[in-house]
Coordinates of C-alpha atoms in Angstrom, one line a residue:
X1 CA 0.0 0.0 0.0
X2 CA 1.5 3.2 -1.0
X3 CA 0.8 6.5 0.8
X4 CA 0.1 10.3 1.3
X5 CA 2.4 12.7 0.1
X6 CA 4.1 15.5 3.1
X7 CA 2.7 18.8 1.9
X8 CA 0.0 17.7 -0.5
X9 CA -1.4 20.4 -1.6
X10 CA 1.5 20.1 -5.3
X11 CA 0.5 23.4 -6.0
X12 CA 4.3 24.7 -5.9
X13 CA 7.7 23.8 -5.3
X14 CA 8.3 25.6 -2.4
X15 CA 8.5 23.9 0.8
X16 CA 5.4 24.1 3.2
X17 CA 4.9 22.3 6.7
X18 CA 1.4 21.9 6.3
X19 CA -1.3 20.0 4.4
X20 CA -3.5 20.7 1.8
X21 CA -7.9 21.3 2.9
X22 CA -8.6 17.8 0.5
X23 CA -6.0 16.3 2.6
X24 CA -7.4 17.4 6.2
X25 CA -10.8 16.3 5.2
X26 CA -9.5 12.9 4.0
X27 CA -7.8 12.8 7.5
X28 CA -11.0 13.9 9.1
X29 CA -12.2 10.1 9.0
X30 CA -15.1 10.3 6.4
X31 CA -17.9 10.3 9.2
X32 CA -21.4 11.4 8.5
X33 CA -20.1 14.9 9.4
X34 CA -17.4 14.6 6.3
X35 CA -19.9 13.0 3.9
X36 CA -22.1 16.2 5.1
X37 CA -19.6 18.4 4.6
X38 CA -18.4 17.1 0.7
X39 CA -22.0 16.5 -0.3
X40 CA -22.9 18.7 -3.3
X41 CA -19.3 20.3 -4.1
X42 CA -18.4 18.6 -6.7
X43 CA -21.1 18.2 -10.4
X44 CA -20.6 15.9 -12.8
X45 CA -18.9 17.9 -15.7
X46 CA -19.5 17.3 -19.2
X47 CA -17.6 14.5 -21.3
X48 CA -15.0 16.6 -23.1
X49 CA -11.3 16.0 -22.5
X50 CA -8.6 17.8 -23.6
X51 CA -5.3 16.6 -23.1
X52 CA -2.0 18.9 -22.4
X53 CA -1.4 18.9 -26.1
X54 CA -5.2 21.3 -27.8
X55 CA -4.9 18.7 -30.5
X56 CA -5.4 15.6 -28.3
X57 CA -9.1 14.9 -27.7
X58 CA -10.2 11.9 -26.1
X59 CA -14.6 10.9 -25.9
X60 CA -16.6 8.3 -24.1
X61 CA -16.3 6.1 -27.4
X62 CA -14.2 2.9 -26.2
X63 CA -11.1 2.3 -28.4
X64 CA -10.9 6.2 -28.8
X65 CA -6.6 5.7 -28.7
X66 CA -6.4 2.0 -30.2
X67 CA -3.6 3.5 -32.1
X68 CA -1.5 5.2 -29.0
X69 CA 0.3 3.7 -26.5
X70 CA 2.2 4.2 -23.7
X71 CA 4.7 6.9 -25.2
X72 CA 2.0 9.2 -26.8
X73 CA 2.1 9.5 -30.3
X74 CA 5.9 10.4 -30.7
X75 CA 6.5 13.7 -29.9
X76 CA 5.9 14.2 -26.4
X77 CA 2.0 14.6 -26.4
X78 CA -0.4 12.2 -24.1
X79 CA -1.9 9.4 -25.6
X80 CA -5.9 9.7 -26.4
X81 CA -7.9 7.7 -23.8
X82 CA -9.7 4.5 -24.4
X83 CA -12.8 6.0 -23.1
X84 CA -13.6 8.3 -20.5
X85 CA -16.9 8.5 -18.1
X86 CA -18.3 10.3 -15.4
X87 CA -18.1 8.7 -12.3
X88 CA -20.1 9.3 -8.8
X89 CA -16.3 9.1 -7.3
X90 CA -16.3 10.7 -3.6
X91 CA -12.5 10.5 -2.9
X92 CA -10.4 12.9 -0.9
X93 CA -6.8 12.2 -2.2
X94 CA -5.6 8.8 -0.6
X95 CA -3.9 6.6 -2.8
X96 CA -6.7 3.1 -1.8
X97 CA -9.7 5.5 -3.4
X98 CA -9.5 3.9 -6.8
X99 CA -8.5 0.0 -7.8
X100 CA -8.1 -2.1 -10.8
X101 CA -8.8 -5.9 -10.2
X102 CA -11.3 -9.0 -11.7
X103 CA -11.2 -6.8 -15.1
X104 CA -13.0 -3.9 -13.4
X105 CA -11.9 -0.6 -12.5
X106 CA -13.9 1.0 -9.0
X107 CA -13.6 4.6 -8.0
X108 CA -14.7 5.1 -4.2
X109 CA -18.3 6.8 -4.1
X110 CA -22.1 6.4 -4.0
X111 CA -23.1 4.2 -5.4
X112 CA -19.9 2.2 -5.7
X113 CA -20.1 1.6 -8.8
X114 CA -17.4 -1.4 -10.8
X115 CA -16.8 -0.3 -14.7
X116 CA -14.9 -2.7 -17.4
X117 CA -11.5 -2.3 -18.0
X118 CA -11.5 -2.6 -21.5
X119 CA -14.4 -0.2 -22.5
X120 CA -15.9 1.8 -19.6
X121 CA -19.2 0.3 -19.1
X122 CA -21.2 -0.5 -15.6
X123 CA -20.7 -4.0 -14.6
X124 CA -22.2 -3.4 -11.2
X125 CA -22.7 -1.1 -8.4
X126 CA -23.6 -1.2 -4.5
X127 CA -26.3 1.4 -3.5
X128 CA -24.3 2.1 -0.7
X129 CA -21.5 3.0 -1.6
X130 CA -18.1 3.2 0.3
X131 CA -17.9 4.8 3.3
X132 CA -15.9 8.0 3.0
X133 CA -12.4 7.6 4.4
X134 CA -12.4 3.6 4.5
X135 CA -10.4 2.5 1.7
X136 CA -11.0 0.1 -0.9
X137 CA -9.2 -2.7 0.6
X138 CA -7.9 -5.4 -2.4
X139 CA -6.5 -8.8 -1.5
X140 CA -5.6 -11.2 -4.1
X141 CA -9.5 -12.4 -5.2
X142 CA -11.8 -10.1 -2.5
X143 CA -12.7 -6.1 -2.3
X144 CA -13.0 -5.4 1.3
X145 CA -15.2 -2.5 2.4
X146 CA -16.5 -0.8 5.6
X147 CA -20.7 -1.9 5.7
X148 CA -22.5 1.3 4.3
X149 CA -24.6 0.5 6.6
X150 CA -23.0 1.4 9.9
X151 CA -23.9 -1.8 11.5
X152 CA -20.6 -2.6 12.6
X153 CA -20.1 -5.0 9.6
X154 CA -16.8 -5.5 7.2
X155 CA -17.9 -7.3 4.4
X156 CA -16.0 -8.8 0.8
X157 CA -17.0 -8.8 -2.7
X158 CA -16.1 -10.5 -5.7
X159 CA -14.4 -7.1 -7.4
X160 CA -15.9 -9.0 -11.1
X161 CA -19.3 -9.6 -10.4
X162 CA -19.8 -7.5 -7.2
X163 CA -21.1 -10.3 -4.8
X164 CA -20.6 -10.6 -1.7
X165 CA -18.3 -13.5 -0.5
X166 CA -18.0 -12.6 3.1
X167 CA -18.8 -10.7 6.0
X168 CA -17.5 -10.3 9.8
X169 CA -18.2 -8.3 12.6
X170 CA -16.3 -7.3 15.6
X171 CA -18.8 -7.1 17.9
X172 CA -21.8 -4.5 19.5
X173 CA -19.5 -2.6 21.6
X174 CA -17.7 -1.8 18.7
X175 CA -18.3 1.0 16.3
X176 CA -17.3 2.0 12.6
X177 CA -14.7 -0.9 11.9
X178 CA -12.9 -0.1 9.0
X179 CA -10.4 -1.9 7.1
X180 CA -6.7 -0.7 7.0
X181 CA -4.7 -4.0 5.7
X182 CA -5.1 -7.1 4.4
X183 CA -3.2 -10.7 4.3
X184 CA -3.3 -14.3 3.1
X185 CA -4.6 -15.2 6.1
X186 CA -6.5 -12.2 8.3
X187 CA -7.9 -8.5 7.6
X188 CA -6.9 -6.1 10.3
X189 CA -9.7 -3.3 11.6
X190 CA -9.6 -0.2 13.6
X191 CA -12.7 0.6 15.5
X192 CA -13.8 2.7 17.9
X193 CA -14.5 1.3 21.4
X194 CA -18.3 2.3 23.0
X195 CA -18.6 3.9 26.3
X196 CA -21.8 3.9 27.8
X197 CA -23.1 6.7 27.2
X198 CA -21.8 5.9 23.3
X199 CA -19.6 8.1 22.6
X200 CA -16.0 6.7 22.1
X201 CA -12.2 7.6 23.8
X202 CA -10.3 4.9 22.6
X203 CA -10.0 2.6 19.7
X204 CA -8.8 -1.4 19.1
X205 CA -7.0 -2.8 16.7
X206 CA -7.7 -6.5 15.4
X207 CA -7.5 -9.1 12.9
X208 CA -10.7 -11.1 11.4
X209 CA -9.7 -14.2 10.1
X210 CA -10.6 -13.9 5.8
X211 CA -12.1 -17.2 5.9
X212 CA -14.1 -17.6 9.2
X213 CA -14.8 -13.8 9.9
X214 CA -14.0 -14.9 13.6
X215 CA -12.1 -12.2 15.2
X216 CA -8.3 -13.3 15.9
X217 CA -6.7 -11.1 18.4
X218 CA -8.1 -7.3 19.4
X219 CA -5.6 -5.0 21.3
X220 CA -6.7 -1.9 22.8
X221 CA -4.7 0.6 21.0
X222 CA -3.2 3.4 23.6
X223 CA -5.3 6.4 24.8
X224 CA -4.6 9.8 22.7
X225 CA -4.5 7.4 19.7
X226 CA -7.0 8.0 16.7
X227 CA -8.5 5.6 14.5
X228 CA -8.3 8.7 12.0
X229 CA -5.5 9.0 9.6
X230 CA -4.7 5.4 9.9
X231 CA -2.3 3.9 6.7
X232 CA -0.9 0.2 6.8
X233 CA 1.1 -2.5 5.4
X234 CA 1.3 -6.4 5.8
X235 CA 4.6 -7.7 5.5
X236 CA 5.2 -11.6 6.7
X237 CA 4.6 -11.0 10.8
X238 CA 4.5 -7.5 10.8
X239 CA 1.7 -5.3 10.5
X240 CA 2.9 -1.8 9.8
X241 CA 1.0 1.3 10.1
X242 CA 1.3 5.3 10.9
X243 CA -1.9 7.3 12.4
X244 CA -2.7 11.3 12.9
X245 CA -0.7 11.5 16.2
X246 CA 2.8 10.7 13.8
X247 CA 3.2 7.7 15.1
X248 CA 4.9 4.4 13.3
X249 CA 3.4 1.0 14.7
X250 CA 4.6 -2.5 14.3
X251 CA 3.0 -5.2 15.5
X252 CA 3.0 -9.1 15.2
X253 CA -0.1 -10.1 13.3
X254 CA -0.4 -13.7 14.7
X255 CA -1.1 -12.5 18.3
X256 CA -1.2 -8.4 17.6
X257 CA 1.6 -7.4 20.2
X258 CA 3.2 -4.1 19.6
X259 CA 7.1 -4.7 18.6
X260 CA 7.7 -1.3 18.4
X261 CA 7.1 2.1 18.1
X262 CA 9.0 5.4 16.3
X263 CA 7.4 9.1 16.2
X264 CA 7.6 10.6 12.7
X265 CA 8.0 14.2 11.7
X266 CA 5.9 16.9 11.7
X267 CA 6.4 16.9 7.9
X268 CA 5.0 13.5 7.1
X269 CA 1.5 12.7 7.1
X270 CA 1.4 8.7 7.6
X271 CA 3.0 7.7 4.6
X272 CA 5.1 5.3 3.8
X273 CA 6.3 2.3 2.1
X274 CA 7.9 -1.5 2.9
X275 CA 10.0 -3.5 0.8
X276 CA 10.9 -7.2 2.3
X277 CA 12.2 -6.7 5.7
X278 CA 11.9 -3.1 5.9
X279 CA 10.0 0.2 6.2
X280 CA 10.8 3.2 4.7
X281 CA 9.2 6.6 5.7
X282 CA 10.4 9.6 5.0
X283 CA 11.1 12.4 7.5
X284 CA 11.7 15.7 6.2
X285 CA 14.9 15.5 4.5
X286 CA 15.9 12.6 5.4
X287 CA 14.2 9.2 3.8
X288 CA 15.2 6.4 6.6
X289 CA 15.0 2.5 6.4
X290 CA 14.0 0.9 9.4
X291 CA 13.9 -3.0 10.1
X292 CA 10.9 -4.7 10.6
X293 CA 11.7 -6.8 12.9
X294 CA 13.0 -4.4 15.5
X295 CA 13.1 -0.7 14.6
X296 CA 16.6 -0.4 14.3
X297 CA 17.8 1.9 11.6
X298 CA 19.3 0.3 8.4
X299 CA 20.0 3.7 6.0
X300 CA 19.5 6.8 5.3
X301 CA 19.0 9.0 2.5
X302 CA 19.6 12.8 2.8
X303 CA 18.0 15.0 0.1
X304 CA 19.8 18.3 -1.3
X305 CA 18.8 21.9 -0.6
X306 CA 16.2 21.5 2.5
X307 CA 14.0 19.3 0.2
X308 CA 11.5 17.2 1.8
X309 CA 10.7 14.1 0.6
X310 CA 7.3 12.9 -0.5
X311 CA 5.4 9.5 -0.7
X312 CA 7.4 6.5 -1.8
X313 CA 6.4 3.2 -3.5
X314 CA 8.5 0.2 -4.1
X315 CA 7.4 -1.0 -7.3
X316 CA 9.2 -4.3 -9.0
X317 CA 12.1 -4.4 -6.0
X318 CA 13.0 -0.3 -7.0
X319 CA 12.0 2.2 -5.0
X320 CA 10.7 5.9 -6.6
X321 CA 10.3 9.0 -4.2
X322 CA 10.4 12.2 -5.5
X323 CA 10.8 15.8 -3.1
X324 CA 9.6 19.4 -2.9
X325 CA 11.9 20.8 -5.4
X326 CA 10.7 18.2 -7.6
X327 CA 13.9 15.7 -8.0
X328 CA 13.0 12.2 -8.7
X329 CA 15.0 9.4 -7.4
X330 CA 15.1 5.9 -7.8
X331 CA 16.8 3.9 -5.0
X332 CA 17.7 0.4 -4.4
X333 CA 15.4 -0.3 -1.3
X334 CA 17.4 -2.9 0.1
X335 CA 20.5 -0.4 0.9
X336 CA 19.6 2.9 -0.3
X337 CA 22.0 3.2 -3.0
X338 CA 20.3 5.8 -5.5
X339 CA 20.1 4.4 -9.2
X340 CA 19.5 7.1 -10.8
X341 CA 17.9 10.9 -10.3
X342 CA 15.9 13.3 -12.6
X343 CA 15.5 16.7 -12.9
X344 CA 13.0 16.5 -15.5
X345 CA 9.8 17.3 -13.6
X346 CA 11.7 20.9 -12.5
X347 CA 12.9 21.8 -16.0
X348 CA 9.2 21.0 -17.6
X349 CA 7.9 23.1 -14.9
X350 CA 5.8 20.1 -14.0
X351 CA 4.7 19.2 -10.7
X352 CA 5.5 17.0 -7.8
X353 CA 4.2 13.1 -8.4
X354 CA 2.5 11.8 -5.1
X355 CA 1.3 8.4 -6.6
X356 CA 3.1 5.6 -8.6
X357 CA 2.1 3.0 -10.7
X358 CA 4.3 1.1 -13.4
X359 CA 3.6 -0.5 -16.6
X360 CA 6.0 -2.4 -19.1
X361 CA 9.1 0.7 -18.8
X362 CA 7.1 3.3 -17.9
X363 CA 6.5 4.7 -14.6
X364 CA 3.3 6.9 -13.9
X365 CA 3.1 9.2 -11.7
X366 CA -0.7 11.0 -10.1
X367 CA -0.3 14.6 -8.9
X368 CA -2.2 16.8 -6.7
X369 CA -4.4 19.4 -8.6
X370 CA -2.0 22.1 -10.9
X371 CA -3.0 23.4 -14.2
X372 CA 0.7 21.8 -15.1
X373 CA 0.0 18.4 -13.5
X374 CA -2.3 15.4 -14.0
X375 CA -0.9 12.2 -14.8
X376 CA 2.5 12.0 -15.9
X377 CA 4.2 9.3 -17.7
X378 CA 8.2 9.3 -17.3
X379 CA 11.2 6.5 -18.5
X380 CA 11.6 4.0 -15.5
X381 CA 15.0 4.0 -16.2
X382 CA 15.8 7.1 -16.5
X383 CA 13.0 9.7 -15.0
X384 CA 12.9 11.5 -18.3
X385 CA 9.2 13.0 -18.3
X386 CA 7.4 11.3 -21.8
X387 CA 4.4 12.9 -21.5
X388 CA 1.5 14.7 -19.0
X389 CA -2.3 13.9 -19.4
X390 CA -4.4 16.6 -18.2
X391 CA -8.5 16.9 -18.6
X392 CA -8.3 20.9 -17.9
X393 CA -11.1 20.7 -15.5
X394 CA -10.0 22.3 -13.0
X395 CA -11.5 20.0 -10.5
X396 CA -10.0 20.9 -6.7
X397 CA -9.6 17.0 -6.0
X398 CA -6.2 15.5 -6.5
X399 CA -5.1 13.1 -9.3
X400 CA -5.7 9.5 -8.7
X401 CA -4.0 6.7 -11.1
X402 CA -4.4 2.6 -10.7
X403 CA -3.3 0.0 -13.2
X404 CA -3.7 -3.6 -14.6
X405 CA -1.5 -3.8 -16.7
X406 CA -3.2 -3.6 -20.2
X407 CA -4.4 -0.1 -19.3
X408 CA -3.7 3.6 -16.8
X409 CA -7.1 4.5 -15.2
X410 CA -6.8 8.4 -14.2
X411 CA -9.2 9.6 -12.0
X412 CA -10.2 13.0 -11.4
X413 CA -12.8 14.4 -9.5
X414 CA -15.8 12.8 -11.2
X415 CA -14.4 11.5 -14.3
X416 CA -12.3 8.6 -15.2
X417 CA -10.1 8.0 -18.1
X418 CA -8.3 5.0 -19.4
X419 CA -5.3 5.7 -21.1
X420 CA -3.2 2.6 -23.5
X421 CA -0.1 1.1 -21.9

């Protein structure tokens, strides 16, 4: 799971402490208050794209770019898209709000609705919807989601058909369990704990066995923790995840005992990413590599001029960060030897990437919202920028991009494109 970027608002290179207003909602924890609060400020726009090139047009008409691909058509410009449709997306930014699996791509919103990879169409929906700031959780074969309902319910689906394949719940004196990570074996919840009088001071952790729905292990988690904010990782034993109060946990999945526990900067905002044995978070201008197993540090990278790094990923055992001047590294996670680095985004005057997805050699890269961002598509091996896809909306909400392999899906705001690979 990859996550959040440190100042997210991508609007300029500068360096800012502080997070954008799509970012502080998404944080807020997507209660009814949040759902309240979003209702209504974004319409659905008309069809018409415009790519960063006038000339490149894409419609709702599937096979639109049969005869693009993944490096434009030769001179720099975006590909067309396969299609493009409006969506009912509600999504505040996170990096789990939009998924590619079972030949279906699913923006989070109500209704949730499932569309076909290959040309756009409706394959199903849920009336409900997702809950607003509970991710789409994807294992291997099942979409986990937080029960619309508010029953106290976590329930899978079949992400091709949209059927429901399983269901658990914690228990009454529990409330709004929401999925944070997934395994082969268990799906780990944070919930709030009921008092009496219902309101809530503290929240548990716990695992639901996928198969059973029984509940595993629940741990209280500490008090002045929030079950806002809340980003995670699976890795082997360890569960891995960050929370509003800065804080990076570890725990052992098959019992959930805390391992151990490291405060993060003021700078990042719960995101990071794990390779193998390790975690990797960035903090401030410093990107560190902890060990799973027992917190202790294994390297460091520094950045260059006060920069602050942003969110990595580890895609295909390389790991890509870029940082607020807009330098874009790719680093051997297991020792934090840097492969290569790129200036590229800077000298286009392009923006900061905040999300990563690869295809074949090209790595794509989601930015916040910025008349000269969107999605852009840049040489794996060497960061040189190929091309930017941009609707021209103007849509406040961040970029979003997902993959499966045949296709980029690019969400933004309440349309979704799909670009060739």
């Amino acid at each position: 799971m990859t996550m959040r970027d440190v100042t997210s608002d991508g609007r300029t290179p500068a360096v800012s402490g502080f997070p954008s207003r799509r970012r502080v909602l998404r944080w807020a924890g997507g209660g009814l208050t949040l759902a309240a609060l979003t209702a209504g400020t974004v319409g659905c726009e008309d069809d018409a794209v415009d790519v960063e090139d006038p000339g490149n047009a894409g419609g709702d008409e599937p096979g639109g770019g049969k005869e693009a691909d993944a490096d434009g058509n030769g001179n720099g410009q975006a590909p067309e898209p396969l299609w493009t449709k409006p969506t009912s997306a509600e999504t505040y930014g996170d990096n789990d709000e939009l998924v590619a699996a079972g030949g279906v791509v699913i923006a989070s919103g109500s209704p949730l609705a499932a569309l076909d990879a290959a040309t756009g169409e409706q394959k199903w929906s849920l009336p409900g919807g997702a809950v607003p700031g509970a991710p789409l959780l994807l294992s291997e074969d099942t979409l986990y989601l937080a029960s619309s309902e508010y029953d106290g319910s976590v329930i899978g689906y079949d992400p091709a058909s949209g059927k429901e394949t399983w269901r658990s719940r914690l228990g009454k004196e529990y409330r709004q369990p929401r999925p944070i990570a997934v395994d082969g074996e268990q799906v780990y919840v944070i919930a709030e704990i009921l008092e009496d009088d219902g309101s809530s001071k503290t929240n548990v952790i716990a695992a639901l066995n996928s198969s059973t729905g029984r509940v595993a292990w629940k741990e209280q988690r500490d008090v002045g923790t929030e079950q806002n904010g809340i980003h995670a990782a699976v890795r082997g034993r360890h569960l891995v995840y960050t929370d509003f109060k800065k804080n990076l946990t570890v725990r052992d999945t098959a019992g959930g005992g805390q391992v151990w526990t490291h405060k993060t900067t003021k700078t990042n905002y719960g995101f990071f990413t794990v390779h193998q044995d390790l975690v990797i978070v960035p903090q401030g201008s410093a990107l560190q590599a902890f060990n799973l197993a027992d917190g202790k540090e294994k390297w460091t990278l520094e950045a260059s001029d006060g920069a602050l790094f942003r969110e990595p990923a580890v895609l295909e055992d390389v790991l890509y960060v870029a940082d607020s001047v807009r330098v874009m590294r790719a680093i051997d996670p297991r020792t934090g030897k840097q492969l290569w680095k790129s200036e590229a985004l800077a000298d286009a005057g392009l923006q900061v990437l905040r999300q990563y997805v690869k295809a074949g050699d090209t790595l794509y890269g989601a930015t916040d919202l910025d008349k000269q961002g969107g999605i852009i598509a840049m040489d794996a091996s060497t960061g040189a920028v190929r091309w930017t896809f941009n609707d021209k909306t103007g849509d406040y909400h961040a970029w979003l991009v997902a993959t499966d392999g045949k296709r980029v899906f690019a969400l933004h705001g309440k349309k979704l494109h799909a670009l060739p690979v």
